[in-house]
C-alpha cells in the first residue's frame, strides 16, 4: 500500500537524425534493415597501437543509391558505425566513419553482382570477450544495414602466447593476403564474404604473438563437430627481431565432394 509509481518518460516523437538511426540499427536486434551486411572480425595486436579488431564488411551494393555524373561514373556514399560492448553490455569502443565509391559502368556491374568490401579497424583497450556491432546507412536513400559478431581479444600486450584472426583468399582472387599496420587494407568482396566453391584453392595468413620458441601449428577444417580435413603440423621458427609477433600462413584445396554449408578453418598452435 506504500508503493509509489513513476511514469515512464515520454518517448520522442520526432524523426531520428542519421546518427541516431545508425546507433539504433547497431544496438537493436529488432531494427529494420534494408542493406544486407556481413561482418568478419579479425582480432590482432600491434606493439605501437595495442590490441584492435580489424573488420571486413561485405555490403550488398544493390541496396545503395548510385548516381551518374557527366563522365558516366556511378557514385555512392554511406556512413559506417562500429560499436564494441563488453560482457556486461557496456560500450567500450566506438568508431564513426564514412566511405564513397566511384565506379565505371563495368565496375558498377561487378559491384551489383558481387557486393562491396570495406575494412575498418577499432582499437580495444583491454583483452577479453566482446560483441562488435556495425551499421551502414546510405546517404541518399537512408537505407540501413546492421551486423554483429562476437570476438575474443587475446592478452598479447601482457605477453600471452596468441594468434590473430585469419585472412582468407582464393587463388581466383588477385589480392595478396596479409596483416599490415594500415588502417585500410585492400580486400575483395570474396574475402569479406568468405564464400567459396568446391575445389577452390585457399590461402590463409595470420600472426603469432609472444612465441618463446619454435611454434608447432596445425590447420584443420570443421563442419559442426565433424573434422573434415586435417593438415600435418608444421614447425615455425620466429625470425630474428620478432619480439612481439611474426606472420605465418599456408594453403589448402577444398574437396570436390564437400557439402554446402558453414565451415570453420582452425589453426591450433603450441610453443615450447
Coordinates of C-alpha atoms in Angstrom, one line a residue:
X1 CA 0.0 0.0 0.0
X2 CA 3.0 2.3 0.2
X3 CA 4.1 1.8 -3.4
X4 CA 5.0 4.9 -5.3
X5 CA 4.7 4.6 -9.1
X6 CA 6.6 6.8 -11.6
X7 CA 5.5 7.2 -15.2
X8 CA 7.9 6.2 -17.9
X9 CA 9.5 9.2 -19.7
X10 CA 7.6 10.2 -22.8
X11 CA 9.2 8.9 -26.0
X12 CA 10.4 11.4 -28.5
X13 CA 8.1 11.6 -31.5
X14 CA 10.3 13.5 -33.9
X15 CA 12.3 11.8 -36.7
X16 CA 15.6 10.3 -35.7
X17 CA 18.8 12.0 -37.0
X18 CA 21.1 10.0 -39.3
X19 CA 23.4 9.4 -36.4
X20 CA 20.6 8.2 -34.2
X21 CA 19.4 5.9 -36.9
X22 CA 22.9 4.3 -37.1
X23 CA 23.1 3.8 -33.3
X24 CA 19.6 2.3 -33.3
X25 CA 20.4 -0.1 -36.1
X26 CA 23.7 -1.2 -34.5
X27 CA 22.3 -1.7 -31.0
X28 CA 18.8 -3.1 -31.6
X29 CA 18.3 -6.7 -32.7
X30 CA 14.8 -5.7 -34.0
X31 CA 15.9 -2.8 -36.1
X32 CA 14.5 -2.9 -39.7
X33 CA 17.4 -3.2 -42.1
X34 CA 17.3 -2.8 -45.9
X35 CA 21.0 -3.3 -46.7
X36 CA 22.4 -6.8 -46.4
X37 CA 25.5 -6.5 -44.4
X38 CA 28.0 -9.2 -43.2
X39 CA 31.0 -8.7 -40.9
X40 CA 34.1 -10.7 -40.5
X41 CA 36.1 -9.7 -37.3
X42 CA 39.8 -10.3 -37.1
X43 CA 41.4 -9.6 -33.6
X44 CA 45.1 -8.5 -33.9
X45 CA 47.8 -6.7 -32.0
X46 CA 50.3 -4.0 -32.8
X47 CA 53.2 -3.1 -30.4
X48 CA 52.8 0.5 -31.3
X49 CA 48.9 0.8 -31.3
X50 CA 47.9 -2.1 -29.0
X51 CA 45.1 -4.5 -29.5
X52 CA 42.4 -3.9 -32.1
X53 CA 39.8 -5.6 -34.2
X54 CA 40.0 -5.3 -38.0
X55 CA 36.6 -5.9 -39.6
X56 CA 35.9 -6.8 -43.2
X57 CA 32.4 -5.6 -44.1
X58 CA 30.6 -7.1 -47.1
X59 CA 27.9 -4.7 -48.3
X60 CA 25.1 -5.5 -50.8
X61 CA 25.6 -2.8 -53.4
X62 CA 22.2 -3.3 -54.9
X63 CA 20.7 -1.6 -51.8
X64 CA 22.9 1.5 -52.3
X65 CA 21.8 4.6 -54.3
X66 CA 24.2 5.2 -57.3
X67 CA 24.1 8.5 -59.2
X68 CA 25.6 9.1 -62.6
X69 CA 27.9 12.1 -63.4
X70 CA 28.7 13.6 -66.8
X71 CA 31.6 11.3 -67.3
X72 CA 29.5 8.2 -66.9
X73 CA 30.9 7.4 -63.5
X74 CA 28.5 6.0 -60.9
X75 CA 29.0 7.1 -57.3
X76 CA 27.5 6.2 -53.9
X77 CA 28.3 7.1 -50.3
X78 CA 27.4 5.7 -46.9
X79 CA 28.0 6.3 -43.2
X80 CA 29.5 3.5 -41.1
X81 CA 29.3 3.0 -37.4
X82 CA 31.2 0.4 -35.3
X83 CA 30.4 -0.2 -31.6
X84 CA 32.1 -2.6 -29.1
X85 CA 30.4 -3.9 -26.0
X86 CA 32.0 -5.9 -23.2
X87 CA 30.4 -8.9 -21.3
X88 CA 28.4 -6.5 -19.1
X89 CA 26.9 -4.8 -22.1
X90 CA 28.9 -1.6 -21.6
X91 CA 30.2 0.2 -24.7
X92 CA 34.0 0.3 -24.6
X93 CA 34.8 1.4 -28.1
X94 CA 33.2 3.5 -30.8
X95 CA 34.1 4.3 -34.4
X96 CA 32.2 6.5 -36.8
X97 CA 33.4 7.0 -40.4
X98 CA 32.1 7.1 -44.0
X99 CA 33.1 6.0 -47.4
X100 CA 32.4 6.9 -51.0
X101 CA 32.8 4.8 -54.2
X102 CA 33.1 6.0 -57.8
X103 CA 32.8 3.2 -60.3
X104 CA 32.9 2.9 -64.0
X105 CA 30.0 1.2 -65.8
X106 CA 31.9 -2.2 -65.7
X107 CA 32.9 -1.7 -62.1
X108 CA 29.3 -0.9 -61.1
X109 CA 28.1 -4.1 -62.8
X110 CA 30.6 -6.1 -60.8
X111 CA 29.7 -4.3 -57.5
X112 CA 26.0 -5.0 -58.1
X113 CA 26.8 -8.7 -58.7
X114 CA 29.5 -9.3 -56.1
X115 CA 28.9 -6.6 -53.5
X116 CA 31.3 -4.1 -52.0
X117 CA 34.1 -4.8 -49.4
X118 CA 35.1 -2.2 -46.8
X119 CA 37.5 -2.6 -43.9
X120 CA 37.9 -0.7 -40.7
X121 CA 39.9 -1.1 -37.5
X122 CA 38.6 -0.5 -34.0
X123 CA 41.1 -0.1 -31.1
X124 CA 40.4 -2.3 -28.0
X125 CA 41.9 -1.2 -24.7
X126 CA 41.6 -4.5 -22.7
X127 CA 41.7 -8.1 -23.6
X128 CA 38.6 -10.2 -23.2
X129 CA 35.4 -11.2 -25.0
X130 CA 33.4 -8.6 -26.8
X131 CA 30.3 -8.1 -29.0
X132 CA 31.1 -5.9 -32.0
X133 CA 28.1 -4.3 -33.8
X134 CA 28.1 -2.4 -37.1
X135 CA 25.6 -0.3 -39.0
X136 CA 25.8 1.2 -42.5
X137 CA 23.5 4.0 -43.8
X138 CA 23.1 5.0 -47.4
X139 CA 23.4 8.8 -47.5
X140 CA 21.0 9.2 -50.4
X141 CA 18.1 6.9 -49.6
X142 CA 18.6 6.5 -45.8
X143 CA 18.6 2.7 -46.2
X144 CA 20.1 0.9 -43.2
X145 CA 22.0 -2.3 -42.7
X146 CA 23.4 -3.9 -39.5
X147 CA 25.6 -6.9 -38.5
X148 CA 27.3 -8.2 -35.3
X149 CA 30.0 -10.6 -34.3
X150 CA 31.4 -12.0 -31.0
X151 CA 35.2 -11.7 -30.8
X152 CA 37.8 -12.8 -28.3
X153 CA 40.8 -10.4 -28.0
X154 CA 43.9 -12.1 -26.5
X155 CA 46.2 -10.6 -24.0
X156 CA 49.1 -10.2 -26.4
X157 CA 50.1 -6.9 -24.7
X158 CA 50.6 -8.8 -21.5
X159 CA 52.9 -11.4 -23.0
X160 CA 50.3 -14.2 -23.6
X161 CA 51.1 -16.6 -26.5
X162 CA 48.3 -15.9 -29.0
X163 CA 47.2 -15.9 -32.6
X164 CA 45.5 -13.2 -34.6
X165 CA 42.4 -13.6 -36.8
X166 CA 42.8 -15.4 -40.1
X167 CA 42.8 -13.6 -43.5
X168 CA 41.5 -15.9 -46.3
X169 CA 41.7 -15.6 -50.1
X170 CA 41.2 -18.0 -53.1
X171 CA 43.6 -18.3 -56.0
X172 CA 41.0 -16.7 -58.2
X173 CA 41.4 -13.5 -56.0
X174 CA 44.3 -11.3 -57.2
X175 CA 44.7 -9.7 -53.7
X176 CA 47.6 -11.0 -51.7
X177 CA 46.5 -11.9 -48.1
X178 CA 48.3 -10.4 -45.2
X179 CA 48.0 -8.4 -42.0
X180 CA 49.5 -4.9 -42.2
X181 CA 49.7 -1.9 -40.0
X182 CA 47.5 0.3 -42.2
X183 CA 44.0 1.3 -41.1
X184 CA 42.7 0.4 -44.5
X185 CA 43.6 -2.8 -46.4
X186 CA 42.5 -3.7 -49.9
X187 CA 40.2 -6.6 -49.9
X188 CA 37.7 -8.0 -52.4
X189 CA 34.1 -9.0 -51.8
X190 CA 35.1 -12.6 -51.9
X191 CA 37.5 -12.1 -49.0
X192 CA 34.9 -10.2 -47.0
X193 CA 32.0 -12.7 -47.7
X194 CA 34.2 -15.9 -47.3
X195 CA 32.0 -18.0 -49.7
X196 CA 34.0 -20.3 -51.9
X197 CA 33.1 -23.0 -54.4
X198 CA 34.1 -26.7 -54.2
X199 CA 37.6 -27.3 -55.4
X200 CA 38.8 -23.8 -54.7
X201 CA 42.4 -23.3 -53.6
X202 CA 42.6 -21.1 -50.5
X203 CA 45.5 -19.3 -49.0
X204 CA 45.4 -18.1 -45.3
X205 CA 47.5 -15.7 -43.3
X206 CA 47.7 -14.9 -39.6
X207 CA 50.1 -13.6 -37.0
X208 CA 51.7 -15.3 -34.0
X209 CA 52.4 -13.3 -30.8
X210 CA 54.9 -13.8 -28.0
X211 CA 56.3 -17.1 -29.1
X212 CA 59.0 -18.1 -26.6
X213 CA 60.5 -20.6 -29.1
X214 CA 59.5 -22.7 -32.2
X215 CA 55.8 -22.9 -32.8
X216 CA 54.0 -26.1 -33.9
X217 CA 50.9 -25.1 -35.9
X218 CA 48.3 -27.4 -37.4
X219 CA 45.4 -26.5 -39.7
X220 CA 42.1 -28.3 -39.8
X221 CA 38.6 -27.6 -41.2
X222 CA 35.4 -28.4 -39.3
X223 CA 31.7 -28.6 -40.2
X224 CA 29.9 -28.5 -36.9
X225 CA 31.5 -31.1 -34.6
X226 CA 32.9 -33.1 -37.6
X227 CA 36.5 -32.6 -38.7
X228 CA 36.5 -32.9 -42.4
X229 CA 40.2 -32.1 -43.2
X230 CA 43.4 -32.1 -41.2
X231 CA 46.9 -30.9 -42.4
X232 CA 50.2 -32.1 -40.9
X233 CA 51.6 -29.9 -38.2
X234 CA 54.4 -27.6 -39.3
X235 CA 57.2 -26.0 -37.2
X236 CA 57.6 -22.3 -37.4
X237 CA 60.7 -20.5 -36.1
X238 CA 60.3 -16.9 -35.0
X239 CA 62.6 -14.7 -37.2
X240 CA 65.2 -12.6 -35.6
X241 CA 63.9 -9.3 -34.2
X242 CA 60.3 -10.6 -33.9
X243 CA 60.0 -9.6 -30.3
X244 CA 56.2 -9.4 -30.3
X245 CA 54.9 -11.2 -33.4
X246 CA 55.5 -12.6 -36.9
X247 CA 53.4 -13.6 -39.8
X248 CA 52.5 -17.2 -40.8
X249 CA 50.3 -18.8 -43.3
X250 CA 49.6 -21.7 -45.7
X251 CA 47.2 -23.1 -48.3
X252 CA 44.5 -25.7 -48.7
X253 CA 42.3 -27.0 -51.5
X254 CA 38.7 -27.6 -50.8
X255 CA 37.4 -31.0 -51.7
X256 CA 35.1 -31.5 -54.7
X257 CA 32.7 -33.6 -52.5
X258 CA 32.3 -31.1 -49.7
X259 CA 28.6 -30.5 -48.9
X260 CA 27.3 -26.9 -49.0
X261 CA 27.2 -25.3 -45.5
X262 CA 29.2 -23.4 -42.9
X263 CA 32.8 -24.5 -42.2
X264 CA 35.4 -23.3 -39.7
X265 CA 39.1 -23.2 -40.6
X266 CA 41.0 -23.6 -37.3
X267 CA 44.7 -23.1 -36.5
X268 CA 45.9 -24.9 -33.4
X269 CA 49.3 -23.8 -32.2
X270 CA 51.7 -24.6 -29.3
X271 CA 55.0 -23.2 -28.4
X272 CA 57.8 -24.6 -26.3

